[in-house]
mmCIF file of C-alpha atoms and ligand atoms in Angstrom:
data_model
loop_
_atom_site.group_PDB
_atom_site.id
_atom_site.type_symbol
_atom_site.label_atom_id
_atom_site.label_comp_id
_atom_site.label_asym_id
_atom_site.label_seq_id
_atom_site.Cartn_x
_atom_site.Cartn_y
_atom_site.Cartn_z
ATOM 1 C CA MET A 1 -84.958 -22.504 -98.698
ATOM 2 C CA ALA A 2 -85.838 -18.892 -98.270
ATOM 3 C CA ALA A 3 -82.952 -16.394 -97.826
ATOM 4 C CA SER A 4 -84.024 -15.630 -94.213
ATOM 5 C CA GLU A 5 -83.581 -19.323 -93.311
ATOM 6 C CA ARG A 6 -79.845 -19.262 -94.467
ATOM 7 C CA GLU A 7 -77.274 -18.049 -92.095
ATOM 8 C CA ASP A 8 -75.238 -16.508 -94.888
ATOM 9 C CA GLY A 9 -78.114 -15.190 -96.887
ATOM 10 C CA PHE A 10 -78.766 -15.361 -100.643
ATOM 11 C CA THR A 11 -75.473 -15.076 -102.292
ATOM 12 C CA VAL A 12 -74.940 -12.900 -105.270
ATOM 13 C CA LEU A 13 -71.903 -12.610 -107.574
ATOM 14 C CA TRP A 14 -71.977 -9.673 -110.103
ATOM 15 C CA LEU A 15 -69.540 -9.460 -112.994
ATOM 16 C CA GLN A 16 -69.295 -6.694 -115.601
ATOM 17 C CA SER A 17 -68.472 -7.379 -119.144
ATOM 18 C CA GLY A 18 -69.002 -5.426 -122.436
ATOM 19 C CA GLY A 19 -71.199 -2.642 -121.339
ATOM 20 C CA CYS A 20 -71.187 0.892 -119.950
ATOM 21 C CA GLY A 21 -71.726 0.220 -116.339
ATOM 22 C CA GLY A 22 -75.022 1.982 -116.672
ATOM 23 C CA CYS A 23 -77.047 -0.944 -115.013
ATOM 24 C CA THR A 24 -74.890 -0.595 -111.892
ATOM 25 C CA MET A 25 -75.396 3.159 -111.956
ATOM 26 C CA SER A 26 -79.148 2.510 -112.249
ATOM 27 C CA LEU A 27 -79.022 0.107 -109.369
ATOM 28 C CA LEU A 28 -77.382 2.686 -107.199
ATOM 29 C CA CYS A 29 -80.535 4.806 -107.738
ATOM 30 C CA ALA A 30 -82.752 2.422 -105.916
ATOM 31 C CA GLU A 31 -84.743 4.263 -103.386
ATOM 32 C CA ALA A 32 -87.502 3.813 -100.830
ATOM 33 C CA PRO A 33 -85.638 2.174 -99.323
ATOM 34 C CA ASP A 34 -82.107 2.566 -100.839
ATOM 35 C CA LEU A 35 -80.056 -0.374 -102.420
ATOM 36 C CA PHE A 36 -78.113 -1.573 -99.364
ATOM 37 C CA THR A 37 -81.134 -1.337 -96.987
ATOM 38 C CA THR A 38 -83.260 -3.371 -99.480
ATOM 39 C CA LEU A 39 -80.496 -6.018 -99.901
ATOM 40 C CA ASP A 40 -80.028 -6.372 -96.087
ATOM 41 C CA SER A 41 -83.717 -6.544 -95.450
ATOM 42 C CA ALA A 42 -84.097 -9.350 -98.026
ATOM 43 C CA GLY A 43 -81.126 -11.344 -96.819
ATOM 44 C CA ILE A 44 -79.245 -10.767 -100.045
ATOM 45 C CA ARG A 45 -75.499 -10.675 -99.727
ATOM 46 C CA PHE A 46 -72.956 -9.740 -102.471
ATOM 47 C CA LEU A 47 -69.979 -12.076 -102.642
ATOM 48 C CA TRP A 48 -68.483 -9.453 -104.855
ATOM 49 C CA HIS A 49 -69.310 -6.553 -107.029
ATOM 50 C CA PRO A 50 -66.662 -4.756 -108.975
ATOM 51 C CA SER A 51 -67.859 -1.290 -107.830
ATOM 52 C CA PHE A 52 -69.312 -1.990 -104.331
ATOM 53 C CA SER A 53 -66.704 -4.363 -102.894
ATOM 54 C CA GLU A 54 -63.298 -3.715 -101.382
ATOM 55 C CA ALA A 55 -61.802 -7.087 -102.278
ATOM 56 C CA THR A 56 -59.513 -7.042 -105.326
ATOM 57 C CA GLY A 57 -56.766 -9.007 -106.980
ATOM 58 C CA GLU A 58 -55.933 -12.395 -105.432
ATOM 59 C CA GLU A 59 -58.723 -12.211 -102.971
ATOM 60 C CA VAL A 60 -61.267 -12.004 -105.690
ATOM 61 C CA THR A 61 -59.479 -14.825 -107.817
ATOM 62 C CA ALA A 62 -59.655 -17.138 -104.739
ATOM 63 C CA MET A 63 -63.265 -16.299 -104.215
ATOM 64 C CA LEU A 64 -64.115 -17.182 -107.840
ATOM 65 C CA GLU A 65 -62.186 -20.420 -107.611
ATOM 66 C CA ALA A 66 -63.807 -21.322 -104.377
ATOM 67 C CA VAL A 67 -67.294 -20.809 -106.067
ATOM 68 C CA CYS A 68 -66.289 -22.751 -109.198
ATOM 69 C CA ALA A 69 -65.218 -25.664 -106.800
ATOM 70 C CA GLY A 70 -68.486 -25.684 -105.022
ATOM 71 C CA GLU A 71 -66.798 -24.584 -101.717
ATOM 72 C CA THR A 72 -68.838 -21.305 -101.654
ATOM 73 C CA ARG A 73 -72.476 -21.395 -102.665
ATOM 74 C CA LEU A 74 -73.513 -19.256 -105.460
ATOM 75 C CA ASP A 75 -77.318 -18.462 -105.558
ATOM 76 C CA ALA A 76 -77.271 -15.830 -108.260
ATOM 77 C CA LEU A 77 -74.789 -15.033 -110.845
ATOM 78 C CA CYS A 78 -75.473 -11.571 -112.278
ATOM 79 C CA VAL A 79 -73.772 -10.537 -115.438
ATOM 80 C CA GLU A 80 -73.944 -6.970 -116.601
ATOM 81 C CA GLY A 81 -72.758 -6.068 -120.233
ATOM 82 C CA SER A 82 -72.564 -8.287 -123.237
ATOM 83 C CA LEU A 83 -70.231 -11.156 -123.551
ATOM 84 C CA LEU A 84 -67.224 -10.515 -125.751
ATOM 85 C CA ARG A 85 -66.247 -13.725 -127.693
ATOM 86 C CA GLY A 86 -63.723 -11.965 -130.084
ATOM 87 C CA PRO A 87 -61.377 -12.154 -131.515
ATOM 88 C CA ASN A 88 -62.079 -15.369 -133.392
ATOM 89 C CA GLY A 89 -63.983 -16.979 -130.378
ATOM 90 C CA THR A 90 -60.941 -16.651 -128.017
ATOM 91 C CA GLY A 91 -62.611 -14.089 -125.764
ATOM 92 C CA ARG A 92 -59.415 -12.300 -125.274
ATOM 93 C CA PHE A 93 -60.937 -8.964 -126.060
ATOM 94 C CA HIS A 94 -61.827 -9.044 -122.330
ATOM 95 C CA VAL A 95 -59.621 -10.806 -120.005
ATOM 96 C CA LEU A 96 -60.603 -10.545 -116.228
ATOM 97 C CA ALA A 97 -57.779 -8.359 -114.732
ATOM 98 C CA GLY A 98 -55.087 -10.329 -112.938
ATOM 99 C CA THR A 99 -56.346 -13.873 -114.112
ATOM 100 C CA ASP A 100 -55.086 -14.058 -117.728
ATOM 101 C CA THR A 101 -58.459 -15.816 -118.326
ATOM 102 C CA PRO A 102 -61.094 -14.281 -120.780
ATOM 103 C CA MET A 103 -64.375 -13.177 -118.929
ATOM 104 C CA VAL A 104 -66.463 -15.420 -121.075
ATOM 105 C CA ARG A 105 -64.632 -18.486 -119.668
ATOM 106 C CA TRP A 106 -65.176 -17.228 -116.121
ATOM 107 C CA VAL A 107 -68.882 -16.778 -116.871
ATOM 108 C CA GLU A 108 -69.245 -20.349 -118.386
ATOM 109 C CA ARG A 109 -67.545 -21.811 -115.310
ATOM 110 C CA LEU A 110 -69.538 -19.919 -112.881
ATOM 111 C CA ALA A 111 -72.941 -20.276 -114.730
ATOM 112 C CA ALA A 112 -72.298 -24.089 -114.455
ATOM 113 C CA VAL A 113 -72.587 -23.886 -110.568
ATOM 114 C CA ALA A 114 -74.954 -20.976 -110.196
ATOM 115 C CA ARG A 115 -78.404 -21.754 -108.839
ATOM 116 C CA TYR A 116 -79.799 -18.829 -111.011
ATOM 117 C CA THR A 117 -78.124 -16.923 -113.668
ATOM 118 C CA LEU A 118 -79.343 -13.376 -114.519
ATOM 119 C CA ALA A 119 -78.478 -11.198 -117.368
ATOM 120 C CA ILE A 120 -78.681 -7.675 -115.997
ATOM 121 C CA GLY A 121 -79.662 -5.160 -118.834
ATOM 122 C CA THR A 122 -80.242 -5.758 -122.586
ATOM 123 C CA CYS A 123 -76.497 -6.162 -123.319
ATOM 124 C CA ALA A 124 -76.177 -9.136 -121.132
ATOM 125 C CA ALA A 125 -79.481 -10.454 -122.295
ATOM 126 C CA PHE A 126 -79.431 -9.969 -126.020
ATOM 127 C CA GLY A 127 -76.192 -8.229 -126.917
ATOM 128 C CA GLY A 128 -77.555 -4.773 -126.839
ATOM 129 C CA VAL A 129 -75.928 -1.621 -127.985
ATOM 130 C CA THR A 130 -72.368 -3.353 -127.740
ATOM 131 C CA SER A 131 -73.345 -5.731 -130.487
ATOM 132 C CA ALA A 132 -74.656 -3.186 -132.824
ATOM 133 C CA GLY A 133 -73.233 -2.504 -136.297
ATOM 134 C CA PRO A 134 -70.368 -4.816 -137.638
ATOM 135 C CA ASN A 135 -69.841 -6.116 -134.053
ATOM 136 C CA PRO A 136 -65.983 -6.519 -134.222
ATOM 137 C CA THR A 137 -66.000 -7.845 -130.501
ATOM 138 C CA GLU A 138 -68.434 -10.645 -131.376
ATOM 139 C CA ALA A 139 -70.571 -9.468 -128.525
ATOM 140 C CA CYS A 140 -73.683 -11.474 -127.659
ATOM 141 C CA GLY A 141 -75.972 -12.069 -124.666
ATOM 142 C CA LEU A 142 -75.648 -14.836 -122.269
ATOM 143 C CA GLN A 143 -78.354 -16.847 -123.927
ATOM 144 C CA TYR A 144 -79.554 -14.844 -126.874
ATOM 145 C CA GLU A 145 -77.836 -13.222 -129.785
ATOM 146 C CA GLY A 146 -80.365 -10.624 -130.704
ATOM 147 C CA GLU A 147 -83.702 -12.435 -131.163
ATOM 148 C CA GLN A 148 -81.936 -15.776 -131.637
ATOM 149 C CA SER A 149 -81.746 -18.047 -128.764
ATOM 150 C CA GLY A 150 -78.163 -19.284 -128.126
ATOM 151 C CA GLY A 151 -75.706 -16.611 -127.036
ATOM 152 C CA LEU A 152 -72.659 -17.667 -124.986
ATOM 153 C CA LEU A 153 -74.259 -20.341 -122.958
ATOM 154 C CA GLY A 154 -76.364 -21.930 -125.638
ATOM 155 C CA ASP A 155 -80.092 -22.569 -125.908
ATOM 156 C CA ALA A 156 -80.058 -25.790 -123.697
ATOM 157 C CA TYR A 157 -78.369 -23.972 -120.679
ATOM 158 C CA ARG A 158 -80.280 -24.300 -117.470
ATOM 159 C CA SER A 159 -78.996 -22.962 -114.095
ATOM 160 C CA GLY A 160 -78.998 -25.147 -110.944
ATOM 161 C CA ALA A 161 -82.606 -24.434 -110.167
ATOM 162 C CA GLY A 162 -83.686 -25.567 -113.694
ATOM 163 C CA LEU A 163 -84.199 -22.206 -115.299
ATOM 164 C CA PRO A 164 -82.935 -20.451 -118.460
ATOM 165 C CA VAL A 165 -80.940 -17.378 -117.969
ATOM 166 C CA ILE A 166 -83.317 -14.746 -116.530
ATOM 167 C CA ASN A 167 -83.271 -11.652 -118.624
ATOM 168 C CA VAL A 168 -83.641 -8.445 -116.705
ATOM 169 C CA ALA A 169 -83.376 -6.584 -119.921
ATOM 170 C CA GLY A 170 -83.601 -2.742 -120.046
ATOM 171 C CA CYS A 171 -80.967 -0.119 -121.206
ATOM 172 C CA PRO A 172 -80.384 0.425 -118.537
ATOM 173 C CA THR A 173 -82.423 -1.777 -116.470
ATOM 174 C CA HIS A 174 -84.569 -0.382 -113.707
ATOM 175 C CA PRO A 175 -83.186 -0.943 -110.088
ATOM 176 C CA GLY A 176 -86.838 -2.044 -109.195
ATOM 177 C CA TRP A 177 -86.748 -4.782 -111.796
ATOM 178 C CA VAL A 178 -83.351 -6.145 -110.533
ATOM 179 C CA LEU A 179 -84.241 -6.023 -106.770
ATOM 180 C CA GLU A 180 -87.657 -7.415 -107.109
ATOM 181 C CA THR A 181 -86.310 -10.248 -109.188
ATOM 182 C CA LEU A 182 -83.575 -10.937 -106.850
ATOM 183 C CA MET A 183 -85.976 -10.786 -103.724
ATOM 184 C CA THR A 184 -88.386 -13.094 -105.646
ATOM 185 C CA LEU A 185 -85.654 -15.614 -106.164
ATOM 186 C CA ALA A 186 -84.300 -15.264 -102.554
ATOM 187 C CA LEU A 187 -87.921 -16.345 -101.500
ATOM 188 C CA ASP A 188 -87.774 -19.183 -104.039
ATOM 189 C CA GLY A 189 -90.855 -17.690 -105.753
ATOM 190 C CA MET A 190 -89.807 -17.721 -109.452
ATOM 191 C CA GLY A 191 -90.455 -20.442 -111.847
ATOM 192 C CA ASP A 192 -91.001 -20.598 -115.721
ATOM 193 C CA PRO A 193 -94.522 -19.242 -115.619
ATOM 194 C CA LEU A 194 -93.215 -16.031 -114.193
ATOM 195 C CA LEU A 195 -90.939 -15.466 -117.149
ATOM 196 C CA ASP A 196 -92.196 -14.205 -120.451
ATOM 197 C CA ASP A 197 -91.461 -15.592 -123.892
ATOM 198 C CA LEU A 198 -87.949 -13.927 -123.874
ATOM 199 C CA ALA A 199 -87.203 -15.198 -120.300
ATOM 200 C CA ARG A 200 -87.754 -11.693 -118.929
ATOM 201 C CA PRO A 201 -89.378 -11.401 -115.528
ATOM 202 C CA ALA A 202 -93.247 -11.037 -116.045
ATOM 203 C CA LEU A 203 -93.280 -8.734 -112.915
ATOM 204 C CA TYR A 204 -92.332 -5.893 -115.198
ATOM 205 C CA THR A 205 -93.089 -7.198 -118.696
ATOM 206 C CA ASP A 206 -96.659 -7.937 -118.089
ATOM 207 C CA HIS A 207 -97.180 -4.183 -118.860
ATOM 208 C CA LEU A 208 -96.641 -1.984 -121.690
ATOM 209 C CA VAL A 209 -94.790 1.334 -121.389
ATOM 210 C CA HIS A 210 -97.938 2.916 -122.801
ATOM 211 C CA HIS A 211 -99.856 1.898 -119.667
ATOM 212 C CA GLY A 212 -100.061 4.911 -117.456
ATOM 213 C CA CYS A 213 -98.299 7.192 -119.916
ATOM 214 C CA ALA A 214 -99.088 10.781 -119.206
ATOM 215 C CA ARG A 215 -99.774 11.437 -122.916
ATOM 216 C CA ASN A 216 -102.518 8.936 -123.083
ATOM 217 C CA GLU A 217 -105.360 11.410 -123.670
ATOM 218 C CA TYR A 218 -103.461 12.728 -126.709
ATOM 219 C CA TYR A 219 -103.043 9.144 -127.778
ATOM 220 C CA GLU A 220 -106.801 8.556 -127.563
ATOM 221 C CA TYR A 221 -107.552 11.285 -129.936
ATOM 222 C CA LYS A 222 -104.373 10.949 -132.074
ATOM 223 C CA ALA A 223 -103.312 14.233 -131.269
ATOM 224 C CA SER A 224 -99.738 14.101 -132.049
ATOM 225 C CA ALA A 225 -96.291 15.629 -131.236
ATOM 226 C CA GLU A 226 -94.532 16.951 -134.247
ATOM 227 C CA VAL A 227 -91.299 17.959 -132.568
ATOM 228 C CA PRO A 228 -89.544 16.659 -129.410
ATOM 229 C CA SER A 229 -90.776 19.415 -127.193
ATOM 230 C CA ASP A 230 -94.433 18.988 -127.935
ATOM 231 C CA LEU A 231 -96.876 17.581 -125.362
ATOM 232 C CA GLY A 232 -98.822 15.237 -127.716
ATOM 233 C CA CYS A 233 -98.431 11.562 -128.215
ATOM 234 C CA MET A 234 -95.251 10.526 -129.950
ATOM 235 C CA MET A 235 -96.588 7.424 -131.606
ATOM 236 C CA GLU A 236 -97.709 8.812 -134.931
ATOM 237 C CA HIS A 237 -94.568 10.960 -135.868
ATOM 238 C CA MET A 238 -91.760 10.740 -133.279
ATOM 239 C CA GLY A 239 -91.077 6.974 -133.293
ATOM 240 C CA CYS A 240 -92.514 6.094 -129.822
ATOM 241 C CA LEU A 241 -92.808 2.330 -129.314
ATOM 242 C CA GLY A 242 -94.663 2.354 -126.104
ATOM 243 C CA THR A 243 -97.629 0.493 -127.343
ATOM 244 C CA GLN A 244 -95.298 -2.290 -128.067
ATOM 245 C CA ALA A 245 -92.741 -2.204 -125.504
ATOM 246 C CA ARG A 246 -92.975 -4.503 -122.608
ATOM 247 C CA ALA A 247 -92.133 -2.706 -119.408
ATOM 248 C CA ASP A 248 -93.808 -0.815 -116.547
ATOM 249 C CA CYS A 249 -91.821 2.422 -116.782
ATOM 250 C CA ASN A 250 -94.928 4.653 -116.614
ATOM 251 C CA ILE A 251 -96.396 2.698 -113.555
ATOM 252 C CA ARG A 252 -93.083 2.268 -111.874
ATOM 253 C CA PRO A 253 -91.421 5.593 -112.406
ATOM 254 C CA TRP A 254 -87.665 6.070 -112.618
ATOM 255 C CA ASN A 255 -85.937 7.897 -109.850
ATOM 256 C CA GLY A 256 -89.331 8.106 -108.110
ATOM 257 C CA THR A 257 -90.581 10.689 -110.681
ATOM 258 C CA GLY A 258 -90.719 9.940 -114.435
ATOM 259 C CA SER A 259 -90.004 7.958 -117.606
ATOM 260 C CA CYS A 260 -88.572 8.461 -121.115
ATOM 261 C CA THR A 261 -92.025 9.574 -122.306
ATOM 262 C CA ASP A 262 -92.464 11.959 -119.355
ATOM 263 C CA GLY A 263 -88.981 13.437 -120.178
ATOM 264 C CA GLY A 264 -90.248 14.179 -123.727
ATOM 265 C CA TYR A 265 -88.300 11.310 -125.405
ATOM 266 C CA PRO A 266 -90.240 8.470 -127.241
ATOM 267 C CA CYS A 267 -89.838 4.955 -125.784
ATOM 268 C CA VAL A 268 -87.437 3.011 -128.098
ATOM 269 C CA ASN A 269 -88.233 -0.361 -126.553
ATOM 270 C CA CYS A 270 -85.037 -0.830 -124.740
ATOM 271 C CA THR A 271 -86.234 -4.081 -123.052
ATOM 272 C CA ALA A 272 -86.397 -5.844 -126.341
ATOM 273 C CA PRO A 273 -83.732 -7.555 -128.503
ATOM 274 C CA GLU A 274 -82.315 -5.615 -131.381
ATOM 275 C CA PHE A 275 -83.854 -2.287 -130.220
ATOM 276 C CA GLU A 276 -80.410 -0.744 -130.907
ATOM 277 C CA GLU A 277 -80.816 -1.142 -134.715
ATOM 278 C CA PRO A 278 -84.324 -0.298 -135.564
ATOM 279 C CA GLY A 279 -83.467 0.354 -139.245
ATOM 280 C CA HIS A 280 -84.508 4.049 -139.079
ATOM 281 C CA HIS A 281 -83.897 7.143 -137.045
ATOM 282 C CA PHE A 282 -84.976 6.549 -133.356
ATOM 283 C CA LEU A 283 -87.096 9.827 -133.615
ATOM 284 C CA GLU A 284 -89.104 8.814 -136.682
ATOM 285 C CA THR A 285 -92.076 6.731 -137.202
ATOM 286 C CA PRO A 286 -91.779 4.578 -140.267
ATOM 287 C CA LYS A 287 -95.009 4.650 -142.257
ATOM 288 C CA VAL A 288 -96.639 3.166 -145.398
ATOM 289 C CA ALA A 289 -99.234 5.544 -147.131
ATOM 290 C CA GLY A 290 -99.136 7.729 -143.942
ATOM 291 C CA ILE A 291 -100.014 4.838 -141.567
ATOM 292 C CA PRO A 292 -97.454 3.799 -138.925
ATOM 293 C CA ILE A 293 -96.008 0.353 -139.440
ATOM 294 C CA GLY A 294 -95.593 -0.681 -135.994
ATOM 295 C CA LEU A 295 -99.101 -0.361 -134.547
ATOM 296 C CA PRO A 296 -100.270 -1.565 -131.088
ATOM 297 C CA THR A 297 -99.448 -5.292 -130.593
ATOM 298 C CA ASP A 298 -102.922 -5.973 -129.178
ATOM 299 C CA MET A 299 -105.214 -4.303 -131.727
ATOM 300 C CA PRO A 300 -106.176 -5.400 -135.362
ATOM 301 C CA LYS A 301 -104.642 -2.969 -137.834
ATOM 302 C CA ALA A 302 -108.060 -2.195 -139.590
ATOM 303 C CA TRP A 303 -109.674 -1.455 -136.199
ATOM 304 C CA PHE A 304 -106.747 0.971 -135.347
ATOM 305 C CA VAL A 305 -106.985 2.892 -138.627
ATOM 306 C CA ALA A 306 -110.807 3.264 -138.304
ATOM 307 C CA LEU A 307 -110.670 4.324 -134.740
ATOM 308 C CA ALA A 308 -107.653 6.757 -135.168
ATOM 309 C CA SER A 309 -109.589 8.333 -138.042
ATOM 310 C CA LEU A 310 -112.796 8.600 -136.004
ATOM 311 C CA ALA A 311 -110.782 9.893 -132.923
ATOM 312 C CA LYS A 312 -109.059 12.602 -134.942
ATOM 313 C CA SER A 313 -112.286 14.009 -136.193
ATOM 314 C CA ALA A 314 -113.644 14.180 -132.625
ATOM 315 C CA THR A 315 -110.461 15.888 -131.019
ATOM 316 C CA PRO A 316 -111.266 18.532 -128.549
ATOM 317 C CA ARG A 317 -109.709 21.931 -129.465
ATOM 318 C CA ARG A 318 -107.832 21.888 -126.079
ATOM 319 C CA VAL A 319 -106.303 18.516 -126.760
ATOM 320 C CA ARG A 320 -105.403 19.528 -130.535
ATOM 321 C CA GLU A 321 -103.649 22.747 -129.369
ATOM 322 C CA ASN A 322 -101.831 21.305 -126.402
ATOM 323 C CA ALA A 323 -100.461 18.469 -128.532
ATOM 324 C CA VAL A 324 -98.320 20.829 -130.604
ATOM 325 C CA ALA A 325 -97.247 23.192 -127.754
ATOM 326 C CA ASP A 326 -94.397 22.798 -125.222
ATOM 327 C CA HIS A 327 -96.734 23.849 -122.444
ATOM 328 C CA ILE A 328 -100.377 23.845 -121.696
ATOM 329 C CA VAL A 329 -101.923 26.586 -123.857
ATOM 330 C CA ASN A 330 -105.582 25.520 -123.323
ATOM 331 C CA SER A 331 -106.554 24.254 -119.961
ATOM 332 C CA PRO A 332 -109.745 22.335 -119.128
ATOM 333 C CA ALA A 333 -110.872 25.454 -117.200
ATOM 334 C CA LYS A 334 -110.716 27.555 -120.230
ATOM 335 C CA GLU A 335 -112.423 25.188 -122.606
ATOM 336 C CA HIS A 336 -115.427 26.603 -124.233
ATOM 337 C CA ASP A 337 -114.753 26.042 -127.844
ATOM 338 C CA GLY A 338 -118.375 24.955 -128.781
ATOM 339 C CA GLU A 339 -117.090 22.245 -131.262
HETATM 340 S S1 SF4 B 401 -96.257 8.832 -126.161
HETATM 341 FE FE1 SF4 B 401 -95.920 6.549 -126.519
HETATM 342 S S2 SF4 B 401 -96.359 5.586 -124.546
HETATM 343 FE FE2 SF4 B 401 -97.193 7.756 -124.466
HETATM 344 S S3 SF4 B 401 -99.401 7.596 -125.168
HETATM 345 FE FE3 SF4 B 401 -98.199 7.913 -126.959
HETATM 346 S S4 SF4 B 401 -97.636 5.902 -127.811
HETATM 347 FE FE4 SF4 B 401 -98.363 5.636 -125.779
HETATM 348 S S1 SF4 B 402 -89.812 4.022 -121.608
HETATM 349 FE FE1 SF4 B 402 -89.126 2.485 -123.211
HETATM 350 S S2 SF4 B 402 -86.947 3.164 -123.769
HETATM 351 FE FE2 SF4 B 402 -87.647 4.158 -121.841
HETATM 352 S S3 SF4 B 402 -86.768 2.845 -120.254
HETATM 353 FE FE3 SF4 B 402 -88.782 2.240 -120.487
HETATM 354 S S4 SF4 B 402 -88.736 0.563 -122.112
HETATM 355 FE FE4 SF4 B 402 -86.800 1.642 -122.116
#
């Protein structure tokens, strides 16, 4: 049944657990149209959101109990932030205020009755930054712990509609990824084929961050940035993972204008499990014998090395000079280098 056919719309309950709240902040940046206009026009209705809703205290507890009892229909359970299972599996590091019940127990009960369950952001999907290091809070994702399937709900979990947890990963996640996923679900349009191998919506992971990057001309010639303010491609020296990161950040700009790579920062592959601990400095490209270890996912390594060497020898002076400058020092109009 599509959202528009339901009198009370497509119902969403949003809970926040062990995260920074950044995914909610990001959601508020939805534009063209704004968040609430988009929700209204798609017939999506929040039962409750900790930042957007007025209801608090016993009103919220009663609403949660009504959902768990099946008296209030829950179409989409959205969880933002990782699930804190500590200490010693009790979950008492995060008790939902006023209930004396750990958030992980609420999430388990609610996920059992939700038609769809969504992990909003990489913390809820895979554990994310909250699970980095020694992880004293025993943080994990809803259905993953890093790259391992399982997490809080277990590998076998399926929501009422028969789907695994839908991982709208990103740190933070893009408002368009969340809204487009919710709108698709509200239209009953999402099934297993539209999720990728990590249960992320293919609507944004069928692309690489590299697609549409403004630095692509530098990439083609392997004209590389050497310091953060340089204009060149950041793959060779600056740790950019755009050729491996599954997201459409350079096709669907953030805040209507840019992306990490547009802002001068390498893509750190924040939509992937375990991005938070790459094993090296985020701004460094690990290499063996001068060749980056993490090469593009869709190209044989030998081809890449051969093409890179050929491209470097053919780099126009304009591209070579601009790559290591913080502004255009050699424009196409001025190029007469005779090389
Ligand atoms: S900076 Fe990153 S995303 Fe942009 S062209 Fe280079 S490798 Fe691709
Ligand atoms: S460009 Fe990379 S690090 Fe930045 S938001 Fe997109 S996927 Fe995440």
